Coordinates of C-alpha atoms and ligand atoms in Angstrom, one line a residue:
M141 CA -22.6 6.9 -50.4
A142 CA -23.7 3.5 -49.1
P143 CA -20.4 1.6 -49.6
N144 CA -18.5 4.4 -47.8
V145 CA -20.8 4.3 -44.8
A146 CA -20.4 0.4 -44.7
L147 CA -16.6 0.8 -44.9
Q148 CA -16.5 3.2 -42.1
A149 CA -18.7 1.0 -40.0
D150 CA -16.4 -1.9 -40.7
I151 CA -13.3 0.1 -39.7
S152 CA -14.8 1.2 -36.4
Q153 CA -16.0 -2.3 -35.7
T154 CA -12.5 -3.7 -36.3
A155 CA -11.0 -1.0 -34.1
I156 CA -13.3 -1.9 -31.2
E157 CA -12.6 -5.5 -31.7
L158 CA -8.9 -4.7 -31.6
L159 CA -9.3 -2.8 -28.4
G160 CA -11.1 -5.8 -27.0
T161 CA -8.0 -8.0 -27.6
V162 CA -5.7 -5.5 -25.7
T163 CA -8.1 -4.8 -22.8
P164 CA -5.9 -6.5 -20.2
I165 CA -2.9 -4.4 -21.0
L166 CA -5.1 -1.2 -21.3
R167 CA -6.5 -1.9 -17.9
A168 CA -2.9 -2.3 -16.5
L169 CA -1.9 1.0 -18.0
S170 CA -5.0 2.8 -16.8
S171 CA -4.3 1.7 -13.3
D172 CA -1.2 3.8 -13.4
N173 CA -2.8 6.6 -15.5
V174 CA -0.2 5.9 -18.2
H175 CA -0.6 6.7 -21.8
P176 CA -0.1 3.6 -24.0
L177 CA 1.8 5.6 -26.6
A178 CA 4.4 6.6 -24.0
V179 CA 4.9 3.0 -23.2
L180 CA 5.5 2.1 -26.9
Q181 CA 7.9 4.9 -27.2
L182 CA 9.8 4.1 -24.1
D183 CA 10.1 0.5 -25.2
A184 CA 11.5 1.7 -28.6
I185 CA 14.1 3.9 -27.0
G186 CA 15.2 1.0 -24.7
S187 CA 15.6 -1.3 -27.7
R188 CA 18.6 0.9 -28.7
F189 CA 20.4 0.3 -25.4
P190 CA 21.5 -3.3 -24.9
I191 CA 22.0 -3.3 -21.1
S192 CA 24.2 -5.5 -18.9
G193 CA 25.6 -5.8 -15.4
P194 CA 24.2 -6.3 -11.9
L195 CA 21.5 -3.6 -12.0
A196 CA 20.3 -4.9 -15.3
K197 CA 19.9 -8.4 -13.7
Q198 CA 17.7 -7.0 -11.0
I199 CA 15.4 -5.2 -13.4
P200 CA 13.0 -8.1 -14.1
D201 CA 12.3 -8.9 -10.5
A202 CA 12.0 -5.3 -9.6
L203 CA 9.6 -4.5 -12.4
T204 CA 7.3 -7.5 -11.9
R205 CA 7.1 -7.8 -8.2
S206 CA 3.5 -7.9 -7.1
S207 CA 3.1 -8.6 -3.5
S208 CA 0.6 -6.7 -1.4
V209 CA -0.2 -6.4 2.2
R210 CA -3.8 -6.3 3.3
L211 CA -4.8 -3.5 5.6
G212 CA -6.1 -5.5 8.5
R213 CA -9.9 -5.7 8.4
L214 CA -10.1 -3.4 5.4
Q215 CA -10.5 -4.8 1.9
N216 CA -7.8 -2.6 0.5
L217 CA -4.1 -3.4 0.0
V218 CA -0.8 -1.7 -0.1
G219 CA 1.7 -3.0 -2.6
W220 CA 1.9 -3.7 -6.3
M221 CA -0.7 -5.2 -8.6
A222 CA 0.3 -8.1 -10.9
G223 CA 0.5 -7.0 -14.5
D224 CA 0.9 -3.3 -14.0
T225 CA 2.6 -0.9 -16.4
S226 CA 6.1 -1.8 -15.1
A227 CA 5.3 -5.5 -15.5
A228 CA 4.3 -4.8 -19.2
L229 CA 7.6 -3.1 -19.8
C230 CA 9.4 -6.1 -18.4
Q231 CA 8.1 -8.3 -21.3
S232 CA 10.7 -7.0 -23.8
A233 CA 14.4 -6.3 -23.7
G234 CA 13.7 -2.8 -24.8
G235 CA 11.2 -2.3 -22.0
Q236 CA 13.7 -3.6 -19.4
A237 CA 16.5 -1.4 -20.7
S238 CA 14.3 1.7 -21.0
A239 CA 13.2 1.1 -17.4
L240 CA 16.8 1.1 -16.1
L241 CA 17.6 4.1 -18.2
T242 CA 14.6 5.9 -16.9
L243 CA 15.4 5.1 -13.3
C244 CA 18.9 6.7 -13.7
L245 CA 17.5 9.7 -15.4
V246 CA 14.8 10.4 -12.9
E247 CA 17.3 10.1 -10.0
M248 CA 19.7 12.4 -11.7
F249 CA 17.4 14.9 -13.5
C250 CA 13.9 14.6 -11.8
R251 CA 10.8 13.4 -13.6
N252 CA 9.9 16.5 -15.7
S253 CA 13.5 16.8 -17.0
T254 CA 13.5 13.1 -17.8
G255 CA 10.3 13.4 -19.8
H256 CA 11.9 16.3 -21.7
L257 CA 15.2 14.3 -22.2
L258 CA 13.3 11.1 -23.4
F259 CA 11.3 13.3 -25.7
D260 CA 14.4 15.0 -27.3
L261 CA 16.3 11.6 -27.4
S262 CA 13.3 10.0 -29.3
M263 CA 13.5 12.7 -31.9
R264 CA 17.2 11.8 -32.5
V265 CA 17.1 8.1 -32.3
L266 CA 13.6 7.0 -33.4
P267 CA 11.8 7.3 -36.7
K268 CA 9.3 10.3 -36.7
N269 CA 6.3 8.0 -36.7
R270 CA 7.3 6.4 -33.4
C271 CA 7.7 9.7 -31.6
L272 CA 4.0 10.0 -30.7
A273 CA 4.0 10.7 -26.9
S274 CA 4.2 14.2 -25.4
M275 CA 6.9 15.3 -22.9
A276 CA 4.2 15.2 -20.1
Q277 CA 3.2 11.7 -21.0
L278 CA 6.7 10.6 -20.9
S279 CA 7.3 12.3 -17.6
D280 CA 4.3 10.6 -16.0
L281 CA 5.5 7.3 -17.3
A282 CA 9.1 8.0 -16.1
E283 CA 7.7 8.5 -12.6
V284 CA 5.7 5.4 -12.5
V285 CA 8.6 3.3 -13.7
S286 CA 11.3 4.9 -11.4
N287 CA 9.0 4.5 -8.4
K288 CA 8.7 0.7 -9.0
L289 CA 12.5 0.6 -9.3
K290 CA 13.3 2.5 -6.1
P291 CA 14.6 -0.7 -4.4
L292 CA 17.6 -0.7 -6.9
A293 CA 18.9 2.3 -4.9
F294 CA 20.6 4.1 -7.8
G295 CA 21.8 6.7 -5.3
Q296 CA 23.9 4.0 -3.5
H297 CA 25.4 2.8 -6.8
H298 CA 26.2 6.5 -7.6
A299 CA 28.0 6.9 -4.3
I300 CA 30.0 3.8 -4.8
Q301 CA 31.1 5.0 -8.3
V302 CA 32.0 8.5 -7.2
T303 CA 33.8 7.2 -4.0
R304 CA 35.9 4.9 -6.2
I305 CA 37.0 7.8 -8.4
R306 CA 37.9 10.0 -5.4
E307 CA 39.8 7.2 -3.6
T308 CA 41.9 6.7 -6.6
Y309 CA 42.9 10.3 -6.5
L310 CA 43.5 10.2 -2.8
R311 CA 45.9 7.3 -3.3
S312 CA 47.7 9.0 -6.1
D313 CA 50.1 11.9 -5.9
I314 CA 47.7 14.3 -7.6
E315 CA 46.2 16.8 -5.4
L316 CA 42.9 18.1 -6.7
P317 CA 41.9 21.7 -6.0
P318 CA 38.6 21.6 -4.0
Q319 CA 36.7 23.3 -6.8
T320 CA 37.9 20.8 -9.3
S321 CA 37.0 17.9 -7.0
A322 CA 33.5 19.2 -6.5
S323 CA 33.0 19.7 -10.3
L324 CA 33.0 15.9 -10.6
L325 CA 29.4 15.9 -9.5
E326 CA 28.2 18.7 -11.6
R327 CA 25.2 17.9 -13.8
L328 CA 25.0 17.9 -17.6
T329 CA 22.5 20.0 -19.4
I330 CA 19.7 18.1 -20.9
D331 CA 21.0 18.8 -24.4
S332 CA 24.3 17.5 -23.5
M333 CA 22.9 14.4 -21.9
V334 CA 20.7 13.7 -25.0
E335 CA 23.8 14.1 -27.3
L336 CA 25.8 11.7 -25.1
L337 CA 23.0 9.0 -24.9
D338 CA 22.6 9.2 -28.7
A339 CA 26.4 8.5 -29.0
V340 CA 26.1 5.7 -26.4
Q341 CA 23.4 3.9 -28.3
Q342 CA 25.2 4.2 -31.6
A343 CA 28.4 2.8 -30.0
L344 CA 26.3 0.0 -28.3
Q345 CA 24.8 -1.1 -31.6
D346 CA 27.7 -0.7 -34.0
S347 CA 30.7 -2.9 -33.1
T348 CA 32.9 -0.7 -35.3
L349 CA 32.2 2.4 -33.3
L350 CA 33.9 3.4 -30.0
L351 CA 32.8 6.1 -27.8
Y352 CA 35.5 8.0 -26.1
I353 CA 34.6 10.2 -23.2
E354 CA 37.3 12.3 -21.4
G355 CA 37.6 15.1 -18.9
F356 CA 36.6 15.5 -15.3
Q357 CA 33.8 18.0 -14.7
G358 CA 30.4 16.1 -14.6
L359 CA 31.9 12.7 -15.1
G360 CA 30.7 11.4 -11.7
G361 CA 27.2 11.2 -13.1
V362 CA 28.3 9.9 -16.5
V363 CA 30.3 7.1 -14.9
S364 CA 27.4 6.2 -12.6
L365 CA 25.0 6.2 -15.5
L366 CA 27.1 4.1 -17.8
M367 CA 28.3 1.7 -15.1
A368 CA 24.6 1.1 -14.3
L369 CA 23.4 0.7 -17.9
C370 CA 26.2 -1.2 -19.6
P371 CA 29.3 -2.0 -17.5
D372 CA 30.2 -4.9 -19.8
D373 CA 30.9 -2.2 -22.4
V374 CA 32.8 0.3 -20.4
T375 CA 36.5 0.8 -19.8
L376 CA 37.2 3.3 -17.0
L377 CA 40.6 5.1 -16.9
I378 CA 41.7 7.5 -14.1
E379 CA 44.7 9.6 -15.1
G380 CA 45.6 6.9 -17.7
E381 CA 45.3 4.0 -15.4
V382 CA 42.7 1.3 -16.0
I383 CA 40.4 1.1 -12.9
F384 CA 37.6 -1.0 -14.5
Q385 CA 37.4 -3.0 -17.7
G386 CA 34.3 -4.6 -19.1
Q387 CA 34.3 -7.5 -21.5
R388 CA 33.8 -5.3 -24.6
R389 CA 35.5 -2.1 -25.5
T390 CA 32.6 -0.1 -26.6
I391 CA 32.9 3.0 -24.4
I392 CA 36.1 4.4 -22.9
I393 CA 35.7 6.9 -20.0
S394 CA 39.0 8.6 -19.3
V395 CA 38.9 10.8 -16.2
K396 CA 41.6 13.4 -16.3
H397 CA 41.6 16.4 -14.0
E398 CA 43.2 18.7 -16.5
G399 CA 41.1 19.4 -19.5
K400 CA 37.6 20.1 -20.6
T401 CA 34.9 17.3 -20.7
L402 CA 34.4 16.1 -24.2
F403 CA 33.2 13.0 -26.0
G404 CA 33.1 11.7 -29.5
L405 CA 32.5 8.6 -31.6
E406 CA 35.5 6.9 -33.2
K407 CA 35.5 4.5 -36.1
I408 CA 37.6 1.6 -34.8
I409 CA 38.9 0.4 -38.2
H410 CA 40.2 3.8 -39.3
T411 CA 40.7 5.2 -35.8
K412 CA 39.4 8.4 -37.3
K413 CA 37.9 10.8 -34.9
S414 CA 34.7 12.6 -35.4
S415 CA 34.8 16.0 -34.1
P416 CA 34.3 15.7 -30.3
H417 CA 31.3 17.3 -28.5
A418 CA 32.0 19.7 -25.7
V419 CA 29.7 19.0 -22.7
T420 CA 27.9 21.8 -21.3
F421 CA 26.6 22.0 -17.7
R422 CA 23.7 23.4 -15.9
P423 CA 24.8 26.7 -14.3
N424 CA 25.5 26.9 -10.5
E425 CA 23.5 23.9 -9.6
F426 CA 26.1 22.1 -7.5
L427 CA 27.0 25.3 -5.6
A428 CA 23.4 26.0 -4.9
H429 CA 23.5 22.9 -2.5
P430 CA 26.6 23.4 -0.5
G431 CA 27.3 20.4 1.8
G432 CA 24.9 18.3 0.0
F433 CA 26.0 14.8 -0.9
S434 CA 25.6 15.6 -4.6
S435 CA 24.0 17.9 -7.1
Y436 CA 21.2 15.4 -7.5
D437 CA 18.1 15.9 -5.5
H438 CA 16.3 12.6 -6.1
L439 CA 18.9 9.9 -5.3
T440 CA 17.5 7.0 -3.6
M441 CA 19.7 5.7 -0.8
E442 CA 19.7 2.7 1.3
A443 CA 20.1 3.7 4.9
K444 CA 21.3 0.4 6.5
G445 CA 23.4 0.8 9.6
C446 CA 22.7 4.4 10.4
L447 CA 20.3 3.5 13.2
F448 CA 23.0 3.6 15.9
R449 CA 24.4 7.0 14.6
M450 CA 20.9 8.4 14.8
A451 CA 20.4 7.3 18.3
E452 CA 23.7 8.8 19.3
Q453 CA 22.7 12.0 17.7
L454 CA 19.4 12.0 19.6
L455 CA 21.3 11.8 22.9
F456 CA 23.3 15.0 22.0
V457 CA 20.2 17.1 21.3
T458 CA 18.2 16.3 24.5
K459 CA 19.1 19.5 26.2
K460 CA 17.7 21.6 23.3
P461 CA 14.0 22.6 23.4
P462 CA 11.5 19.8 23.1
Q463 CA 10.6 20.8 19.5
R464 CA 14.0 20.0 18.4
V465 CA 14.1 16.8 20.3
I466 CA 10.9 15.5 18.8
A467 CA 12.0 16.7 15.4
S468 CA 15.0 14.6 15.8
F469 CA 12.7 11.8 16.9
V470 CA 10.9 12.1 13.7
N471 CA 14.1 11.8 11.8
L472 CA 15.1 8.8 13.9
I473 CA 11.8 7.0 13.3
G474 CA 12.2 7.8 9.7
T475 CA 15.6 6.3 9.6
I476 CA 14.5 3.3 11.4
M477 CA 11.7 2.7 9.0
L478 CA 14.3 3.1 6.1
S479 CA 16.8 0.9 7.6
F480 CA 14.4 -1.6 9.2
T481 CA 15.8 -5.1 8.8
G482 CA 13.9 -7.0 11.5
V483 CA 17.0 -7.5 13.7
D484 CA 16.9 -3.9 14.7
F485 CA 13.9 -4.5 17.0
G486 CA 14.8 -8.0 18.0
P487 CA 16.2 -9.5 21.2
G488 CA 19.4 -7.8 22.2
S489 CA 18.8 -4.6 20.4
D490 CA 18.6 -1.2 22.1
F491 CA 15.0 -0.7 21.0
P492 CA 11.9 -2.2 22.3
C493 CA 10.4 -5.1 20.5
D494 CA 7.1 -3.5 19.8
G495 CA 8.4 -0.3 18.4
L496 CA 9.2 3.2 19.9
R497 CA 7.2 4.6 22.7
L498 CA 6.6 8.3 23.0
E499 CA 5.8 9.3 26.5
F500 CA 5.0 12.7 27.8
H501 CA 5.0 13.0 31.6
K502 CA 3.0 16.2 31.6
P503 CA 0.7 17.8 29.1
L504 CA 2.8 19.9 26.8
S505 CA 2.3 23.6 27.2
I506 CA 0.9 25.5 24.1
S507 CA 4.3 27.3 23.7
D508 CA 6.5 24.3 23.2
M509 CA 3.9 22.1 21.7
Y510 CA 4.8 20.0 18.7
T511 CA 1.3 18.6 18.2
T512 CA 0.6 15.1 17.2
Q513 CA -1.1 16.6 14.2
Q514 CA 2.3 18.0 13.0
L515 CA 4.0 14.7 14.0
H516 CA 1.5 12.8 11.9
A517 CA 1.9 15.2 9.0
D518 CA 5.7 15.0 9.2
L519 CA 5.6 11.3 9.3
C520 CA 3.3 11.1 6.3
Q521 CA 5.7 13.3 4.3
L522 CA 8.8 11.7 5.5
L523 CA 9.3 9.5 2.6
G524 CA 7.9 11.9 0.1
Y525 CA 4.2 12.0 -0.9
I526 CA 1.9 12.8 -3.7
P527 CA -0.8 15.2 -2.6
S528 CA -4.3 14.1 -2.5
N529 CA -6.5 15.8 -5.2
A530 CA -9.7 14.8 -3.3
G531 CA -10.3 18.5 -2.7
E532 CA -10.7 20.7 0.4
G533 CA -12.0 19.4 3.7
Q534 CA -10.0 16.2 3.7
N535 CA -7.6 15.1 6.4
V536 CA -4.7 12.8 5.2
V537 CA -4.6 9.7 7.2
G538 CA -2.0 7.8 5.1
A539 CA 0.3 9.0 2.3
C540 CA 2.1 7.5 -0.7
S541 CA 5.2 8.7 -2.5
G542 CA 4.4 6.6 -5.6
S543 CA 6.8 3.9 -4.5
T544 CA 6.4 3.8 -0.7
S545 CA 3.1 4.1 1.4
I546 CA 3.1 5.1 5.1
L547 CA 0.2 4.9 7.4
P548 CA -0.5 4.7 11.1
M549 CA -0.3 1.2 12.5
T550 CA -3.7 1.6 14.1
L551 CA -5.3 1.7 10.6
G552 CA -4.0 -1.5 9.4
A553 CA -4.1 -3.4 12.6
D554 CA -6.5 -6.2 13.2
S555 CA -6.6 -5.3 16.9
F556 CA -5.3 -2.1 18.4
I557 CA -2.0 -2.1 20.0
K558 CA -2.1 -2.1 23.8
G559 CA -0.4 0.9 25.4
H560 CA 0.1 4.2 23.6
L561 CA 2.6 4.0 20.8
V562 CA 3.5 6.1 17.9
R563 CA 3.9 3.5 15.3
Y564 CA 3.7 3.9 11.5
R565 CA 4.1 1.4 8.9
A566 CA 6.1 2.1 5.7
L567 CA 5.3 -0.3 3.0
D568 CA 6.7 -0.9 -0.5
G569 CA 4.1 0.0 -3.1
Q570 CA 0.9 2.1 -3.4
F571 CA -2.5 1.8 -2.0
H572 CA -4.8 -0.2 -4.4
D573 CA -8.0 -2.1 -4.6
G574 CA -6.9 -4.6 -7.2
H575 CA -8.0 -2.4 -10.1
S576 CA -6.4 1.1 -9.5
Y577 CA -3.7 2.7 -7.6
Y578 CA -4.4 5.5 -5.0
K579 CA -2.1 8.1 -3.6
A580 CA -3.6 8.8 -0.2
I581 CA -6.1 7.7 2.4
T582 CA -8.2 10.6 3.4
E583 CA -11.1 11.3 5.8
N584 CA -13.8 14.0 5.8
A585 CA -12.4 16.8 8.1
H586 CA -15.9 17.8 9.1
I587 CA -17.2 14.9 11.1
Q588 CA -19.4 16.0 13.9
P589 CA -17.5 15.6 17.3
R590 CA -19.0 13.4 19.9
A591 CA -21.2 15.0 22.6
L592 CA -20.0 15.8 26.0
A593 CA -21.2 13.6 28.9
R594 CA -23.2 15.4 31.5
V595 CA -23.9 12.5 33.8
S596 CA -22.0 9.4 34.9
I597 CA -23.0 6.0 33.2
Q598 CA -22.6 4.5 36.7
R599 CA -24.2 6.0 39.8
D600 CA -22.5 4.4 42.9
N601 CA -19.2 6.0 44.2
T602 CA -16.9 3.0 43.6
I603 CA -15.0 3.0 40.3
S604 CA -13.7 -0.5 39.4
P605 CA -12.4 -2.0 36.1
S606 CA -15.5 -2.2 33.8
A607 CA -16.3 -2.6 30.1
M608 CA -19.6 -0.8 30.4
G609 CA -18.4 2.1 28.2
V610 CA -17.2 -0.1 25.3
H611 CA -18.8 0.2 21.9
S612 CA -20.5 -2.9 20.2
N613 CA -18.9 -2.7 16.8
I614 CA -16.8 -0.7 14.4
I615 CA -16.7 -0.8 10.6
L616 CA -13.9 0.8 8.8
S617 CA -14.3 1.1 5.0
L618 CA -12.6 2.8 2.2
R619 CA -14.2 4.2 -1.1
P620 CA -12.4 5.6 -4.0
H621 CA -12.4 9.4 -4.3
H622 CA -10.2 11.1 -7.1
N623 CA -6.7 9.8 -6.6
S624 CA -7.4 8.9 -2.9
L625 CA -9.3 6.4 -0.8
T626 CA -11.7 8.0 1.6
L627 CA -11.9 6.4 5.1
R628 CA -15.2 6.1 7.0
A629 CA -15.3 4.8 10.6
T630 CA -18.7 3.8 11.7
V631 CA -19.2 2.8 15.3
N632 CA -22.2 1.1 17.0
F633 CA -23.0 2.0 20.5
G634 CA -25.9 -0.2 21.7
T635 CA -28.7 0.6 19.3
Q636 CA -27.0 3.8 17.9
M637 CA -24.6 4.1 15.0
K638 CA -22.4 7.0 14.5
E639 CA -19.6 8.1 12.2
I640 CA -16.5 9.1 14.2
S641 CA -13.2 10.6 13.0
F642 CA -10.5 8.0 12.8
Y643 CA -8.0 10.8 12.1
D644 CA -8.9 12.6 15.4
A645 CA -9.0 9.4 17.4
N646 CA -5.5 8.5 16.1
L647 CA -4.0 11.9 17.0
A648 CA -5.5 11.6 20.4
Y649 CA -4.1 8.1 20.8
M650 CA -0.7 9.4 20.0
A651 CA -1.0 12.2 22.5
T652 CA -2.2 10.2 25.4
C653 CA 0.2 10.0 28.4
L654 CA 0.8 6.8 30.2
A655 CA 0.0 6.9 33.9
H656 CA 3.1 6.1 36.2
P657 CA 3.2 2.7 37.6
C658 CA 2.3 2.5 41.4
D659 CA 2.5 0.0 44.2
H660 CA -1.1 -1.1 44.0
H661 CA -2.9 -3.5 41.7
P662 CA -4.4 -2.1 38.5
K663 CA -7.7 -3.8 39.3
D664 CA -8.0 -2.1 42.8
P665 CA -11.2 -0.2 42.9
V666 CA -11.4 3.3 44.1
T667 CA -14.1 5.1 46.1
V668 CA -14.6 8.6 45.0
L669 CA -16.2 11.1 47.4
D670 CA -16.8 13.6 44.8
T671 CA -18.9 11.9 42.2
A672 CA -19.8 15.1 40.5
S673 CA -16.3 16.1 39.5
V674 CA -15.2 12.6 38.5
I675 CA -17.7 10.9 36.2
R676 CA -17.7 7.6 34.3
T677 CA -18.3 7.6 30.7
G678 CA -18.2 5.4 27.6
V679 CA -16.8 5.6 24.0
E680 CA -20.0 7.1 22.8
A681 CA -19.3 10.4 24.7
P682 CA -16.0 10.0 26.5
V683 CA -15.3 13.6 27.6
A684 CA -17.1 15.0 30.6
S685 CA -18.9 18.4 30.3
D686 CA -17.8 21.6 32.2
G687 CA -14.1 20.6 32.3
R688 CA -14.7 17.7 34.8
I689 CA -12.6 14.5 34.8
S690 CA -14.1 11.5 33.1
V691 CA -12.9 7.9 33.5
V692 CA -13.8 6.0 30.3
L693 CA -14.9 2.4 31.2
T694 CA -12.9 0.5 28.5
H695 CA -11.5 -2.2 30.7
N696 CA -9.6 -4.9 28.7
N697 CA -10.8 -3.6 25.3
S698 CA -7.9 -2.1 23.2
E699 CA -10.2 -1.0 20.4
A700 CA -12.4 0.9 22.8
Q701 CA -9.3 2.4 24.4
F702 CA -8.3 3.6 21.0
L703 CA -11.8 5.1 20.3
A704 CA -12.0 6.7 23.7
G705 CA -9.4 9.4 22.6
V706 CA -10.7 12.8 21.8
R707 CA -8.2 15.2 20.1
G708 CA -7.2 18.2 22.1
V709 CA -8.3 16.8 25.5
P710 CA -5.4 16.1 27.9
S711 CA -5.6 12.3 28.3
M712 CA -4.0 9.6 30.3
Y713 CA -4.0 5.8 29.8
Q714 CA -4.1 3.8 33.1
G715 CA -1.4 1.3 32.0
I716 CA -0.4 -0.6 35.1
S717 CA -1.3 2.1 37.6
C718 CA -4.2 1.7 39.9
L719 CA -7.4 3.8 39.4
G720 CA -6.9 5.8 42.5
C721 CA -3.3 6.9 41.8
M722 CA -4.3 7.7 38.2
I723 CA -7.1 10.0 39.4
N724 CA -4.8 11.7 41.8
R725 CA -2.2 12.3 39.1
A726 CA -4.8 13.5 36.7
K727 CA -6.0 16.2 39.3
E728 CA -2.4 17.4 39.9
G729 CA -1.5 17.4 36.1
G730 CA -4.6 18.8 34.6
F731 CA -5.6 15.5 32.7
Q732 CA -9.3 15.4 31.9
L733 CA -9.9 12.2 30.0
L734 CA -8.7 8.9 31.8
I735 CA -8.8 5.7 29.9
Q736 CA -9.1 2.4 31.7
S737 CA -6.7 -0.4 30.8
Ligands
ZN988 ZN1 14.6 20.0 -25.3
ZN989 ZN1 -1.9 3.2 43.1

């Protein structure tokens, strides 16, 4: 008995020591919630695919990039951590190849189908003892890797490849029936794709083998995939004419509009064909998305240059109901974020230097209201998002798609922006704290609202610019909670300290109207005869009780002006108007909360 026990103890001790030596990599993988066996398996698949070409050259930089942006005064960051899962894959040729393959497959087949496909492919090309990861683990890993590689814009590559084929037909005498033309973009079944990739890896590794692919249906995706993975090995023919020729003749793709799509390996010495495989397709997928760019749902596109077209489009829709206008606005903002290059907002551009300004000249009536809550939710989801699993009772302040994070500018800003702007930042990467990645920034949805002000904080009947209502300090902090970071905003007013809802303040901030400029000076004081119906308040309790008007004394403090907002109360920001004109306008327009500039 005794020697056995000793032996077992030795083994477990060794195992733990072994674990100790791989701690850095395990930490990297756990930051992504990735299973180590899945990484090993993906690397093994990749080693079967020697990759080449321009996308392959971009892989190392894209996999290892690790710049992060700090969120203003918060300790947390948005971006990529050095030495994450993707960076680990970058350390081997197999890892790099598998990353590129995974990117293409996720964009063509979505994450879950990619996991399925990689699983089936492993069973064919790897020894049984290397097929250890589950489909779900491979899917999770595929998502992590493809997110990091989004900047490669596989969708753009795909569009270029398909356009080249179509243009060749346009220039030729061959007139393709519309249905045939559309079939170019049909998607192969997973089984056919597995079979094809198996043949590709055999041809890439055995110089005596040639892979011959011919037909038309579904070849758009096949050409894109192989021109991404290994263009140096591809010869592309269209109706017998060479359109592209790589350095090596490993794979010949012959696009012919008549005939079924088939592929097969041929032995070069004997030129003896193996029996070709017929390719099968997923049923009705392309037709299910008429008018869509392609049958692929997940293509990542670059959107450079579409800014002007979107602005034009916006002008055309201004006569439709406000909801449509603002929905277009959301699209426009989204497009700007996607296509933002720096010069778009610069001098000489048609857009203001400091972003887009959303101004309402009257409070929106309930019937046509597109609330800032909806606007915020739409903006958060614009680039795709992974839901927070922090549970009920949480509002989402910032969201992450796995590759891009989006959050209101007010959260990241060191100081709050003057004026009232709808500004969001879209950043490459995920929220992280240096150890783990997070998919959302949330806030408790049940923070007690601030009290209503019953009496004025100033007694005389002259209102002048004043900072009497300003808070003394604000602390924004984030703490991990499931896959999210939970935000807490703690504000000091004199000797009091109170948690306030940043989410609500931000929505109020976006909904605040700007007072019209007038001919008077913004610092001109105003004497109010009716001190009971117009009271002066502070950030601690900005809104007056009994539906009266309040002027929040936040002069020259943009942070207090931000905090003065209370969601659902019609609010106006003084801007360059004088106080008297702002109060008059507020009475006419039904504004209740007036914020001093
Ligand atoms: Zn399967
Ligand atoms: Zn005035």
